[in-house]
Amino acid sequence: MKQSKVNPILHPEKDVSYVKWKVHAGRVLSLIALILLSPLLILISAAIKLSDWHAPVIFKQQRVGKKGGKFYMYKFRTMRLGAEAELEKYLKQNEIEGAMFKMKKDPRVTRIGALLRKTSLDELPQLYNVLKGEMSLVGPRPPLPREVAIYTPYDQQRLLVTPGCTGLWQVSGRNELSFNQMVELDLHYIEQLSLKLDFKILCKTVIILLFPKGAY
């Protein structure tokens, strides 16, 4: 993919009406989704709790948002307790180049967690982040602080906009892509910001949820 020419000095969300519409629409849609999906959310919560009664259902993790601001992102728990403390010993088995960690057969992932990851249902609690205004429905994946710590100035451009629950990376191959490819997709998205593009990504996301590919 051709390298993007995003200027880090400029503010990409210069269309105020677009930004306001995206924020308000995102909050309304996320609230509606949380209400409509509440039976599924309860079912998933029960399944996680029954698999490990002592483990919390929701996993919260600090992420980096727009302009470097930090927030806690919510997901359904997919790993055993203490998984974060075990990360160091698995870093050499990272299957993605760059400032990300992904391992296809991560032994820390539980059986119910593997299913949730495969279907991306573990991401549903992020709708609460959208409701709070910390995330958008569409945008770059919110990175971890340890990932941002080794970003190049070029990589940091992906932090110019509010992170999203889904984005070009998720609908273009997700974990099958390299970190550099993810950055290029994110910067392309930032250059082309529009409601039309957001709607297109959301539609593709629905298809991927029905026919999972590249998630683990």
Tab-separated table of C-alpha atoms in Angstrom:
chain	number	residue	atom	x	y	z
A	1	MET	CA	0.000	0.000	0.000
A	2	LYS	CA	1.269	3.450	-0.909
A	3	GLN	CA	2.435	5.455	2.083
A	4	SER	CA	-0.026	8.054	3.320
A	5	LYS	CA	0.952	11.723	3.366
A	6	VAL	CA	-0.980	12.776	6.427
A	7	ASN	CA	0.506	15.918	7.928
A	8	PRO	CA	0.807	15.433	11.717
A	9	ILE	CA	0.608	19.194	12.253
A	10	LEU	CA	-2.896	19.436	10.789
A	11	HIS	CA	-6.071	18.479	12.601
A	12	PRO	CA	-7.753	15.841	10.406
A	13	GLU	CA	-11.213	16.301	11.940
A	14	LYS	CA	-11.552	19.795	10.459
A	15	ASP	CA	-15.180	19.239	9.427
A	16	VAL	CA	-16.909	20.207	12.681
A	17	SER	CA	-20.320	19.033	11.483
A	18	TYR	CA	-18.885	15.600	10.663
A	19	VAL	CA	-17.274	15.282	14.102
A	20	LYS	CA	-20.409	16.373	15.966
A	21	TRP	CA	-22.641	14.059	13.935
A	22	LYS	CA	-20.273	11.151	14.445
A	23	VAL	CA	-20.126	11.663	18.231
A	24	HIS	CA	-23.884	12.075	18.697
A	25	ALA	CA	-24.807	9.282	16.281
A	26	GLY	CA	-22.250	6.980	17.890
A	27	ARG	CA	-23.681	7.541	21.366
A	28	VAL	CA	-27.261	7.030	20.240
A	29	LEU	CA	-26.462	3.898	18.227
A	30	SER	CA	-24.315	2.424	20.998
A	31	LEU	CA	-27.113	2.967	23.540
A	32	ILE	CA	-29.648	1.320	21.239
A	33	ALA	CA	-27.248	-1.564	20.588
A	34	LEU	CA	-26.618	-2.096	24.303
A	35	ILE	CA	-30.360	-2.257	24.950
A	36	LEU	CA	-31.134	-4.573	22.034
A	37	LEU	CA	-28.147	-6.812	22.734
A	38	SER	CA	-28.717	-6.974	26.494
A	39	PRO	CA	-29.978	-10.609	26.385
A	40	LEU	CA	-26.830	-11.643	24.502
A	41	LEU	CA	-24.620	-9.640	26.874
A	42	ILE	CA	-26.213	-11.379	29.863
A	43	LEU	CA	-25.777	-14.797	28.218
A	44	ILE	CA	-22.086	-14.167	27.485
A	45	SER	CA	-21.544	-12.854	31.018
A	46	ALA	CA	-23.107	-15.996	32.480
A	47	ALA	CA	-20.973	-18.255	30.266
A	48	ILE	CA	-17.770	-16.486	31.346
A	49	LYS	CA	-18.746	-16.613	35.011
A	50	LEU	CA	-19.606	-20.316	34.851
A	51	SER	CA	-16.264	-21.102	33.202
A	52	ASP	CA	-14.379	-19.428	36.074
A	53	TRP	CA	-16.455	-18.275	39.012
A	54	HIS	CA	-13.581	-16.283	40.546
A	55	ALA	CA	-12.688	-14.312	37.414
A	56	PRO	CA	-14.394	-11.008	36.617
A	57	VAL	CA	-16.616	-10.984	33.532
A	58	ILE	CA	-15.309	-7.677	32.205
A	59	PHE	CA	-11.658	-7.054	31.458
A	60	LYS	CA	-10.584	-3.421	31.475
A	61	GLN	CA	-7.276	-2.301	30.057
A	62	GLN	CA	-5.675	1.110	29.726
A	63	ARG	CA	-5.480	2.277	26.131
A	64	VAL	CA	-4.281	5.407	24.362
A	65	GLY	CA	-6.880	7.526	22.624
A	66	LYS	CA	-7.023	10.713	20.615
A	67	LYS	CA	-3.972	12.961	21.004
A	68	GLY	CA	-2.413	10.544	23.499
A	69	GLY	CA	-5.179	10.700	26.101
A	70	LYS	CA	-5.511	7.538	28.182
A	71	PHE	CA	-8.725	5.702	29.042
A	72	TYR	CA	-9.875	2.247	30.122
A	73	MET	CA	-11.266	0.107	27.334
A	74	TYR	CA	-13.737	-2.644	28.222
A	75	LYS	CA	-13.936	-6.163	26.793
A	76	PHE	CA	-15.400	-9.465	27.853
A	77	ARG	CA	-12.698	-11.485	29.594
A	78	THR	CA	-11.166	-14.028	27.212
A	79	MET	CA	-8.027	-14.958	29.147
A	80	ARG	CA	-7.339	-16.664	32.453
A	81	LEU	CA	-6.609	-14.607	35.548
A	82	GLY	CA	-3.049	-13.309	35.663
A	83	ALA	CA	-2.651	-13.400	31.882
A	84	GLU	CA	-1.190	-9.882	31.749
A	85	ALA	CA	1.595	-10.860	34.158
A	86	GLU	CA	2.473	-13.788	31.882
A	87	LEU	CA	2.885	-11.689	28.748
A	88	GLU	CA	6.647	-11.250	29.067
A	89	LYS	CA	7.389	-14.948	28.559
A	90	TYR	CA	5.365	-15.068	25.344
A	91	LEU	CA	6.696	-11.926	23.649
A	92	LYS	CA	9.233	-13.925	21.607
A	93	GLN	CA	6.337	-15.846	20.077
A	94	ASN	CA	4.715	-12.698	18.708
A	95	GLU	CA	3.291	-13.380	15.245
A	96	ILE	CA	2.913	-9.750	14.142
A	97	GLU	CA	5.856	-7.492	13.323
A	98	GLY	CA	5.954	-4.040	14.903
A	99	ALA	CA	4.366	-2.457	17.961
A	100	MET	CA	1.667	-5.098	18.526
A	101	PHE	CA	1.412	-8.532	20.106
A	102	LYS	CA	-0.696	-11.303	18.603
A	103	MET	CA	-0.353	-15.042	19.039
A	104	LYS	CA	-2.688	-17.384	17.170
A	105	LYS	CA	-2.633	-20.168	19.747
A	106	ASP	CA	-2.158	-18.110	22.890
A	107	PRO	CA	-2.321	-20.605	25.813
A	108	ARG	CA	-3.698	-17.883	28.089
A	109	VAL	CA	-6.984	-17.753	26.171
A	110	THR	CA	-9.836	-19.746	27.690
A	111	ARG	CA	-12.156	-22.007	25.691
A	112	ILE	CA	-15.064	-19.593	25.912
A	113	GLY	CA	-12.589	-16.783	25.233
A	114	ALA	CA	-11.452	-18.389	21.973
A	115	LEU	CA	-15.054	-18.496	20.760
A	116	LEU	CA	-15.682	-14.893	21.760
A	117	ARG	CA	-12.536	-13.755	19.968
A	118	LYS	CA	-13.342	-15.746	16.841
A	119	THR	CA	-16.739	-14.056	16.620
A	120	SER	CA	-15.489	-10.684	17.952
A	121	LEU	CA	-18.231	-10.787	20.590
A	122	ASP	CA	-15.607	-9.978	23.225
A	123	GLU	CA	-15.548	-6.442	21.805
A	124	LEU	CA	-19.214	-5.671	22.573
A	125	PRO	CA	-18.528	-3.915	25.931
A	126	GLN	CA	-16.672	-1.246	23.953
A	127	LEU	CA	-20.095	0.131	23.092
A	128	TYR	CA	-19.979	1.540	26.635
A	129	ASN	CA	-16.735	3.333	25.725
A	130	VAL	CA	-18.554	4.858	22.749
A	131	LEU	CA	-21.423	5.917	25.004
A	132	LYS	CA	-18.889	7.657	27.275
A	133	GLY	CA	-17.307	9.430	24.297
A	134	GLU	CA	-13.918	7.719	24.707
A	135	MET	CA	-14.260	5.784	21.463
A	136	SER	CA	-16.158	5.992	18.182
A	137	LEU	CA	-17.955	3.201	16.376
A	138	VAL	CA	-15.414	3.607	13.559
A	139	GLY	CA	-11.772	4.597	13.890
A	140	PRO	CA	-8.237	3.242	14.420
A	141	ARG	CA	-7.725	0.465	16.959
A	142	PRO	CA	-6.820	2.012	20.365
A	143	PRO	CA	-3.228	0.970	21.177
A	144	LEU	CA	-1.648	0.043	24.489
A	145	PRO	CA	0.695	2.527	26.213
A	146	ARG	CA	3.609	0.087	25.790
A	147	GLU	CA	2.930	0.007	22.046
A	148	VAL	CA	2.777	3.796	21.732
A	149	ALA	CA	6.076	4.038	23.643
A	150	ILE	CA	7.878	2.572	20.611
A	151	TYR	CA	5.861	4.390	17.928
A	152	THR	CA	7.744	6.400	15.342
A	153	PRO	CA	6.508	9.950	14.632
A	154	TYR	CA	4.871	8.483	11.522
A	155	ASP	CA	3.008	5.842	13.543
A	156	GLN	CA	1.822	8.458	16.040
A	157	GLN	CA	-0.328	10.063	13.351
A	158	ARG	CA	-2.926	7.341	13.898
A	159	LEU	CA	-3.624	8.999	17.276
A	160	LEU	CA	-4.931	12.144	15.574
A	161	VAL	CA	-8.521	10.894	15.714
A	162	THR	CA	-10.764	9.162	18.226
A	163	PRO	CA	-10.156	5.385	18.232
A	164	GLY	CA	-12.947	3.079	17.146
A	165	CYS	CA	-14.584	-0.280	17.801
A	166	THR	CA	-14.037	-1.170	14.159
A	167	GLY	CA	-12.027	0.290	11.304
A	168	LEU	CA	-10.288	-0.383	8.018
A	169	TRP	CA	-7.821	-2.730	9.741
A	170	GLN	CA	-10.592	-4.918	11.136
A	171	VAL	CA	-12.409	-5.211	7.799
A	172	SER	CA	-9.274	-5.644	5.698
A	173	GLY	CA	-7.683	-8.703	7.261
A	174	ARG	CA	-7.171	-7.786	10.920
A	175	ASN	CA	-4.582	-10.086	12.517
A	176	GLU	CA	-3.486	-11.369	9.119
A	177	LEU	CA	-1.969	-7.946	8.432
A	178	SER	CA	1.308	-6.534	9.709
A	179	PHE	CA	1.559	-3.570	12.055
A	180	ASN	CA	2.820	-1.359	9.215
A	181	GLN	CA	-0.135	-2.347	7.059
A	182	MET	CA	-2.471	-1.456	9.910
A	183	VAL	CA	-0.859	1.977	10.238
A	184	GLU	CA	-1.218	2.609	6.498
A	185	LEU	CA	-4.887	1.647	6.594
A	186	ASP	CA	-5.490	3.919	9.584
A	187	LEU	CA	-3.769	6.885	7.939
A	188	HIS	CA	-5.702	6.284	4.744
A	189	TYR	CA	-8.889	6.366	6.831
A	190	ILE	CA	-7.816	9.631	8.482
A	191	GLU	CA	-7.162	11.199	5.075
A	192	GLN	CA	-10.535	10.104	3.726
A	193	LEU	CA	-12.732	10.829	6.788
A	194	SER	CA	-16.386	10.867	5.753
A	195	LEU	CA	-19.772	9.548	6.817
A	196	LYS	CA	-19.872	7.494	3.630
A	197	LEU	CA	-16.625	5.720	4.537
A	198	ASP	CA	-17.796	5.138	8.124
A	199	PHE	CA	-21.060	3.609	6.866
A	200	LYS	CA	-19.152	1.384	4.426
A	201	ILE	CA	-16.877	0.114	7.212
A	202	LEU	CA	-19.831	-0.559	9.516
A	203	CYS	CA	-21.557	-2.587	6.787
A	204	LYS	CA	-18.393	-4.621	6.182
A	205	THR	CA	-18.082	-5.161	9.936
A	206	VAL	CA	-21.543	-6.728	10.073
A	207	ILE	CA	-20.555	-9.138	7.285
A	208	ILE	CA	-17.351	-10.077	9.114
A	209	LEU	CA	-19.277	-10.676	12.336
A	210	LEU	CA	-21.493	-13.112	10.437
A	211	PHE	CA	-18.563	-14.700	8.613
A	212	PRO	CA	-15.516	-14.324	10.909
A	213	LYS	CA	-12.040	-14.142	9.380
A	214	GLY	CA	-8.681	-13.062	10.754
A	215	ALA	CA	-9.765	-12.779	14.403
A	216	TYR	CA	-7.959	-14.634	17.222
